[in-house]
Every structure is written in C-alpha cells, then in structure tokens.
Short mmCIF file of C-alpha atoms and ligand atoms in Angstrom, two decimals:
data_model
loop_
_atom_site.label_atom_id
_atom_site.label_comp_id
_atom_site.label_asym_id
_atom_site.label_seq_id
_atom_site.Cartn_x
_atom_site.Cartn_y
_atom_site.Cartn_z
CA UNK A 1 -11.25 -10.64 18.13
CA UNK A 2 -9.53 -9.19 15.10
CA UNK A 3 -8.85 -5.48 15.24
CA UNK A 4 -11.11 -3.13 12.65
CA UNK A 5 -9.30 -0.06 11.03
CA UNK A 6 -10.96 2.46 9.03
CA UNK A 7 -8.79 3.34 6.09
CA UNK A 8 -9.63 6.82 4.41
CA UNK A 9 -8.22 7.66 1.08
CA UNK A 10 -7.93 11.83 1.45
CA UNK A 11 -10.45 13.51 -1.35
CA UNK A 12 -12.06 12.43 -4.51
CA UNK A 13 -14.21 13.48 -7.48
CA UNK A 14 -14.18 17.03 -7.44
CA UNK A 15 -12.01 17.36 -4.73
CA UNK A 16 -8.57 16.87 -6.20
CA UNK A 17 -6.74 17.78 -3.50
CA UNK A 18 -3.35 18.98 -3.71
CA UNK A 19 -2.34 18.97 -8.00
CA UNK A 20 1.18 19.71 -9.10
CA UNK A 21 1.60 19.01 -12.76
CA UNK A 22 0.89 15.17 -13.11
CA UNK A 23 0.79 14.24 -9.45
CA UNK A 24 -2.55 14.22 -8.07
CA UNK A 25 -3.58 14.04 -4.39
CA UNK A 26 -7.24 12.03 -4.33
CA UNK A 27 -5.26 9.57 -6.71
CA UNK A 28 -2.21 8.83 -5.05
CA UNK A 29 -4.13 8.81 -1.70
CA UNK A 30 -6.22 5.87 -3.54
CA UNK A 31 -3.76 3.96 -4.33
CA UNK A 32 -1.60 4.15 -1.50
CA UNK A 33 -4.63 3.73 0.28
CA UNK A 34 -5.93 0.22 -1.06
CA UNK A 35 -2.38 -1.47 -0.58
CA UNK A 36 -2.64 -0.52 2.47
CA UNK A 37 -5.42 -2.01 2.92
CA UNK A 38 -4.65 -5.15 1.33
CA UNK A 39 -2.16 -5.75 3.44
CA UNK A 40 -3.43 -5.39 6.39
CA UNK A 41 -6.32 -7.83 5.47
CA UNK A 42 -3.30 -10.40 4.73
CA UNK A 43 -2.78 -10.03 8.44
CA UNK A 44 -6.50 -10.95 9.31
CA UNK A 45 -6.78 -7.24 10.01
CA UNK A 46 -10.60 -6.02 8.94
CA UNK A 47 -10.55 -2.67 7.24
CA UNK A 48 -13.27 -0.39 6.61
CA UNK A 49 -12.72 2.17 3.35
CA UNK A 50 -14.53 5.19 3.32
CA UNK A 51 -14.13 5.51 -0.80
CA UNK A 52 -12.41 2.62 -3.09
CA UNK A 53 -13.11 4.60 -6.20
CA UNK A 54 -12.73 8.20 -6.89
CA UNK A 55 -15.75 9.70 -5.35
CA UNK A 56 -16.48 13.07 -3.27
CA UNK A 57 -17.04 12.26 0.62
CA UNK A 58 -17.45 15.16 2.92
CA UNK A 59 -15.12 14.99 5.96
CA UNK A 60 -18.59 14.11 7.92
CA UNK A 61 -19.46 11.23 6.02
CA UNK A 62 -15.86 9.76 6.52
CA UNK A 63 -15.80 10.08 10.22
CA UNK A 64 -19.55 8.58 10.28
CA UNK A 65 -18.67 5.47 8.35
CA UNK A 66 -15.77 4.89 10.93
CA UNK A 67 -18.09 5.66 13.81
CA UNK A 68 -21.16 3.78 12.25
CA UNK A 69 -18.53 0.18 12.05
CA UNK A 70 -17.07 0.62 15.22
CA UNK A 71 -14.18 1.15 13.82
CA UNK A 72 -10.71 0.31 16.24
CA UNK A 73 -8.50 2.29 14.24
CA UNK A 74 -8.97 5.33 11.39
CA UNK A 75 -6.36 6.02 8.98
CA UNK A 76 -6.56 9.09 6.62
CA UNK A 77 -3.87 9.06 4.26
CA UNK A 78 -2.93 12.14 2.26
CA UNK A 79 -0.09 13.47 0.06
CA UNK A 80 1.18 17.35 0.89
CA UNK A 81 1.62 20.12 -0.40
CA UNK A 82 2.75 24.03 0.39
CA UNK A 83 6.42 23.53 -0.38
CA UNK A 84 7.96 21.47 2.73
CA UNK A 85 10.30 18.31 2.83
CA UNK A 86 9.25 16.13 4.77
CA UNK A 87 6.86 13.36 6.00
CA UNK A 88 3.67 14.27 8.74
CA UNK A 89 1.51 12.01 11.09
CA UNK A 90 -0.62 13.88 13.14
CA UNK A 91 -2.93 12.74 15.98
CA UNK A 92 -5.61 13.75 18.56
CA UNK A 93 -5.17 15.90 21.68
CA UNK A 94 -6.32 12.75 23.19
CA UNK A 95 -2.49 11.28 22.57
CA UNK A 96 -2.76 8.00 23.95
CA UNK A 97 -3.33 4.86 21.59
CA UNK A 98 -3.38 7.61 18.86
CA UNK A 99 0.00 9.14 19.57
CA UNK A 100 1.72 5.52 19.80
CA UNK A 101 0.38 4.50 16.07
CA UNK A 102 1.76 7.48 15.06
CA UNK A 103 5.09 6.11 16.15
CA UNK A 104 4.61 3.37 14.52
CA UNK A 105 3.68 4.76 11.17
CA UNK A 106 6.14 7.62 11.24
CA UNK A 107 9.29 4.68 12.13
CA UNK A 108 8.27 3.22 8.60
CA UNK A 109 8.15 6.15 6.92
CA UNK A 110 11.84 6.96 7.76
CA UNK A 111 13.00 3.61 7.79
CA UNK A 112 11.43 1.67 4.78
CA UNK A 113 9.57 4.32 2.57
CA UNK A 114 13.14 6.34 2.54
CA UNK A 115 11.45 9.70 4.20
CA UNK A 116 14.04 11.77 5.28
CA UNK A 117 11.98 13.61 8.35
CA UNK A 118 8.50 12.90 9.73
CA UNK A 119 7.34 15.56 11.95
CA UNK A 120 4.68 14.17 14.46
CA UNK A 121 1.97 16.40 15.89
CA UNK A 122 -1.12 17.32 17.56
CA UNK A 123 -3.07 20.37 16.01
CA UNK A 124 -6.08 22.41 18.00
CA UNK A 125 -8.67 24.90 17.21
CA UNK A 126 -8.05 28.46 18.28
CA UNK A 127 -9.62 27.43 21.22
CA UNK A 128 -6.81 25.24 22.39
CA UNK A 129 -9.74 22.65 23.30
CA UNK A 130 -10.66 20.78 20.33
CA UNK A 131 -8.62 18.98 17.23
CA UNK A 132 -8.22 21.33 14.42
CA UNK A 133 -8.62 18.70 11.68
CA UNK A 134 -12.55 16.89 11.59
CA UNK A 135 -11.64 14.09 10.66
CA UNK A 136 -9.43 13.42 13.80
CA UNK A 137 -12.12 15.65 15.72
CA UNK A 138 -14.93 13.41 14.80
CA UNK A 139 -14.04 9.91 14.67
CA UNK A 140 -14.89 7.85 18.07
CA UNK A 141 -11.43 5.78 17.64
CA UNK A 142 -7.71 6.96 17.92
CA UNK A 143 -7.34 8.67 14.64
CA UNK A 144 -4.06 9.86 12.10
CA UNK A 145 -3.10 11.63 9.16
CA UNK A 146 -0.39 10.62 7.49
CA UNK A 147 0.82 13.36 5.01
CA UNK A 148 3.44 11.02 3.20
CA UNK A 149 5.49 13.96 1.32
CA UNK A 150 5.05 17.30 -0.59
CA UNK A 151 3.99 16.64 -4.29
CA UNK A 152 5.23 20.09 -4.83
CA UNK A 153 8.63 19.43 -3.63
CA UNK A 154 10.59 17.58 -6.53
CA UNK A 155 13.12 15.53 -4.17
CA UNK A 156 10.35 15.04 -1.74
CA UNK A 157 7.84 13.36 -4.18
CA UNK A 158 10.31 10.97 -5.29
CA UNK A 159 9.43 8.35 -2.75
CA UNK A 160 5.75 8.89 -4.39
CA UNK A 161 5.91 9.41 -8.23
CA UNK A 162 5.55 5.87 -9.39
CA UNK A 163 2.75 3.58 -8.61
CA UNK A 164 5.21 0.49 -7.46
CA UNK A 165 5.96 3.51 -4.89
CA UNK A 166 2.40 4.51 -3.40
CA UNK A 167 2.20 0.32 -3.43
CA UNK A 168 5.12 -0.32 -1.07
CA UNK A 169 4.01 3.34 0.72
CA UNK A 170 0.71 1.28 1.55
CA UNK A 171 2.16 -1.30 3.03
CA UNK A 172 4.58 0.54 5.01
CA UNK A 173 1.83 2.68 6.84
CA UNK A 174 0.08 -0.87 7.31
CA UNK A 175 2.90 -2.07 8.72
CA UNK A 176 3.24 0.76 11.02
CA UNK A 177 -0.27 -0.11 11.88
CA UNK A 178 -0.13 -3.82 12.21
CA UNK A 179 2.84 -3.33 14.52
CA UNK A 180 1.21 -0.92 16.65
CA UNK A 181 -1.57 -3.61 16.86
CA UNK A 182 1.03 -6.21 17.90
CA UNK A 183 1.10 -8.06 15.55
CA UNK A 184 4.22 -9.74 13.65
CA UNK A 185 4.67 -8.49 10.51
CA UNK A 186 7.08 -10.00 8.04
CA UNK A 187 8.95 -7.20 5.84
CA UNK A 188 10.62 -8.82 3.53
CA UNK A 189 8.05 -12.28 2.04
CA UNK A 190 4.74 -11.91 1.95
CA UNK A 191 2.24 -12.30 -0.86
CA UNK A 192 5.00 -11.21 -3.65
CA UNK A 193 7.35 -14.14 -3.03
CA UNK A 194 6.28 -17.25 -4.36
CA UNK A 195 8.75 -20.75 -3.75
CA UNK A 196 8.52 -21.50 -8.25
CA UNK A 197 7.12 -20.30 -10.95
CA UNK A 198 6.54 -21.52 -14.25
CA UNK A 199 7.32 -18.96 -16.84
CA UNK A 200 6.97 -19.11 -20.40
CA UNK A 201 8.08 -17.03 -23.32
CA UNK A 202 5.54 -17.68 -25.92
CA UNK A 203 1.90 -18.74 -26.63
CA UNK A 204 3.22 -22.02 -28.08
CA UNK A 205 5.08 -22.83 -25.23
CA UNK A 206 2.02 -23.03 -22.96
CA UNK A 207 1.18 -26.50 -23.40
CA UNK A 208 4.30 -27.68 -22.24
CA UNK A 209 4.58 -24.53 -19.30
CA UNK A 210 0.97 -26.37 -18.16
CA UNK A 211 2.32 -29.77 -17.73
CA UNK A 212 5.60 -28.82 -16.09
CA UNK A 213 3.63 -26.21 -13.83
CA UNK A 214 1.23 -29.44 -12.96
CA UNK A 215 4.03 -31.60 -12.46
CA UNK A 216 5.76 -29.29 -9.97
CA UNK A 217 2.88 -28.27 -8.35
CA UNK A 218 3.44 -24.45 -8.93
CA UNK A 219 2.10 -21.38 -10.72
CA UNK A 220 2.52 -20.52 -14.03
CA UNK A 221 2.79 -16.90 -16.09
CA UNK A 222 3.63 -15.69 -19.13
CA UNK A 223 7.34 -14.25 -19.01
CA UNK A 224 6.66 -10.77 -19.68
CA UNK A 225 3.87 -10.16 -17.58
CA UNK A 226 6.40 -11.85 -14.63
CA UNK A 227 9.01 -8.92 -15.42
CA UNK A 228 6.31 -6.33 -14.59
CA UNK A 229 4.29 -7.81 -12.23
CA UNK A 230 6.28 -7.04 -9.28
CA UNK A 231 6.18 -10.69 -8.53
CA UNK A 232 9.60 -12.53 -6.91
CA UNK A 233 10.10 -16.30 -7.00
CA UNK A 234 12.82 -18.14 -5.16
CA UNK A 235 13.10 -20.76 -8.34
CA UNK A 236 12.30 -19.62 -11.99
CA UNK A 237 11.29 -22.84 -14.28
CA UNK A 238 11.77 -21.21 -17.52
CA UNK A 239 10.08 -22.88 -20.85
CA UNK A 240 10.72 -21.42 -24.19
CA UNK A 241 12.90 -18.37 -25.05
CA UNK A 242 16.24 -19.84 -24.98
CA UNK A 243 18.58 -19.86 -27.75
CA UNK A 244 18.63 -23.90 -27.91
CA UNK A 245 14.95 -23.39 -28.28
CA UNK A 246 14.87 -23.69 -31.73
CA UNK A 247 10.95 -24.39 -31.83
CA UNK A 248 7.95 -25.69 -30.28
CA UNK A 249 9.24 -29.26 -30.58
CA UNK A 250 12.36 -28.68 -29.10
CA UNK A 251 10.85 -26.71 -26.27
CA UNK A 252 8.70 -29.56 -25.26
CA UNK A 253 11.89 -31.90 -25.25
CA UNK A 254 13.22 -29.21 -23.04
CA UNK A 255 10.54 -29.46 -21.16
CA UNK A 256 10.57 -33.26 -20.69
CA UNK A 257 13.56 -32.77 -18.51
CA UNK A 258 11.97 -31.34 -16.34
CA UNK A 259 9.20 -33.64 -15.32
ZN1 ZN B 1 -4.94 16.11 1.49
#
C-alpha cells in the first residue's frame, strides 16, 4: 500500500510569515513545498497539501486535513528567522517514527542542500507534557518541521535565495522522506535527465527539429528555453544556430545527416 504524507507549506495570505527585505516565508515555504511534493509522487508516494496556492490556513485546519486523509506522514516546511545559522527539524515527544524522519531529513539538509548545522529537537509546553508547536501537537501521524535556514541571516539564506534553490531544497526533504520510508531514491537522474533532446535555435528551424526529433524518437525544445529550464540531456541534437548554418536551407541539409 503506498505510504500517504501530508505536505504543509508554513503560512499564506495574510500570514507572511517571517519577511526580510525580498525573501518571504509563506512563498518560499510554497515553493519548496510543491517540489517536494512532486517528487515524492515520482516515487508513487501520495501526498496530501494543506495549501497549493497562497491562502491563510489556521494551524487547526492543517492538522485536520492530515487527520481527515489518514495521513502516514505530515511535513510542515518553514523558512526561519530571529538571527541563527543554521538548519532545524523538530519532532514530537512521541520520538519514535517521528524522530527517525527527522534523521533522515536533517542528513539531506547537511549533505545535499549544503546546510552547515541542523539542530534536531523536541519542544513541550510549560507543562513538560504536551508538544509546544500545534501542528506537531495535533496531527494523528509522526509529524516535523523543517526550518530550512534563517532568511535574516545573509550566509544562511544563501542555500534559499533563488528558486532553482527552494526546487532542489524540495526534493532534498523528499528525499529525506522517501528514504525514511525505505524506499530507493536515485540522487543524481530522475525526471531532469532525459537520454536526447532535440534542440533548435530558431522558429525556422522547427520543421526540420520535428522530423529529426521523430526520427530519433526523442523530445524536442527550443534552445533557449533548454538553457533555463533546468533540464540535462545525455545527447544534445542541435539544429540551427551554427555558424555553417547559413540559412533555413542549409539547416535542413544539416539536418538530413542526421536521419
Ligand atoms: Zn514559519
């Protein structure tokens, strides 16, 4: 039976969170928040989100939608603030399943997200008896934080600032997740690696980048949009934008080479 994990992007609408100059909590929890998500699902994993937009949810409501899915798993993901350096994953004072995906999340924060410390911990009420934070207190299922680093710190929110950043922070806690879960995750392919790609460099090229793309049985994209899509290929089939590439004409002969 596959494993359901409730993934909860900290704040939203009129709950910023923490905001130091351009960084801004509820949005870099979103983002980090539905890579995370999307990788986990490329693992078969189902994930419930308590927001996918940016939206005000009470800490309640968060914990209810876990609760009310039957949630495995819940995963609230926040960015700090208050002047530290450093990464946090906090879990219940029930430890247990909890405690050991908080290894698991904390190991790929130090390891592959380049945080420097991650300080693990339980927190209680006054009383000693119950958790301090609701939304480990009232969720049915081991729960964590993750506090990934301290927007107000300016080394610390390096590993943050850009979105390619949050992205690969996403996947990283899912990772931590997915291994906690047992199952095998592969760090370095994955959805961003494709065998060959067609690019090619102009809009007159794409008659010829469509026949070469059909002939090799691989995708096809527009060279510029390849240099920021993140994507990686293991063979490039260029059309268009050399120098020898005179024109159309001689693109296509180009092209007839390679079919
Ligand atoms: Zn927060």
């Amino acid at each position: 039976m596959a494993y359901k994990v409730c993934i909860d992007p900290g704040h939203g609408g009129s709950d910023s969170g923490a905001v130091t100059g351009k960084h801004v909590e509820k949005t870099y929890n979103l983002d980090t928040a539905l890579s995370c998500r999307d990788e986990l699902q490329r693992y078969g994993v189902k994930v419930v989100m308590t927001r996918t937009t940016d939206k005000f949810l009470s800490l309640e409501i968060r914990c209810e939608i876990a609760n009310q899915n039957g949630c495995d798993y819940f995963v609230s993901i926040h960015h700090n603030s208050g002047g530290g350096d450093r990464g946090e994953v906090i879990y219940s004072k029930a430890e247990g399943k909890g405690l050991q995906m908080a290894h698991k999340i904390a190991k790929e924060m130090k390891v592959d997200m380049g945080q420097t410390e991650v300080k693990e911990y339980k927190r209680l009420n006054k009383s000693g008896k119950t958790d301090y934070y609701a939304v480990i207190r009232r969720t049915n299922m081991p729960a964590n934080i993750v506090e990934i680093c301290f927007l107000d710190n300016k080394k610390d929110v390096e590993i943050a600032d850009t979105l390619a950043e949050r992205k690969r922070n996403g996947k990283e806690i899912a990772q931590g997740i997915l291994k906690h879960l047992g199952i095998k995750v592969d760090e370095k392919g994955g959805e961003d690696m494709v065998d060959k790609i067609v690019l090619y460099h102009g809009d007159a090229d794409v008659f010829a980048a469509i026949v070469v793309a059909q002939k090799h049985k691989c995708p096809m994209m527009k060279e510029s949009d390849f240099k920021i899509s993140g994507l990686k290929a293991k063979e490039v089939v260029q059309i268009g934008g050399k120098s020898e590439d005179a024109n159309r004409f001689q693109t296509f002969k180009n092209a007839a080479k390679l079919l």
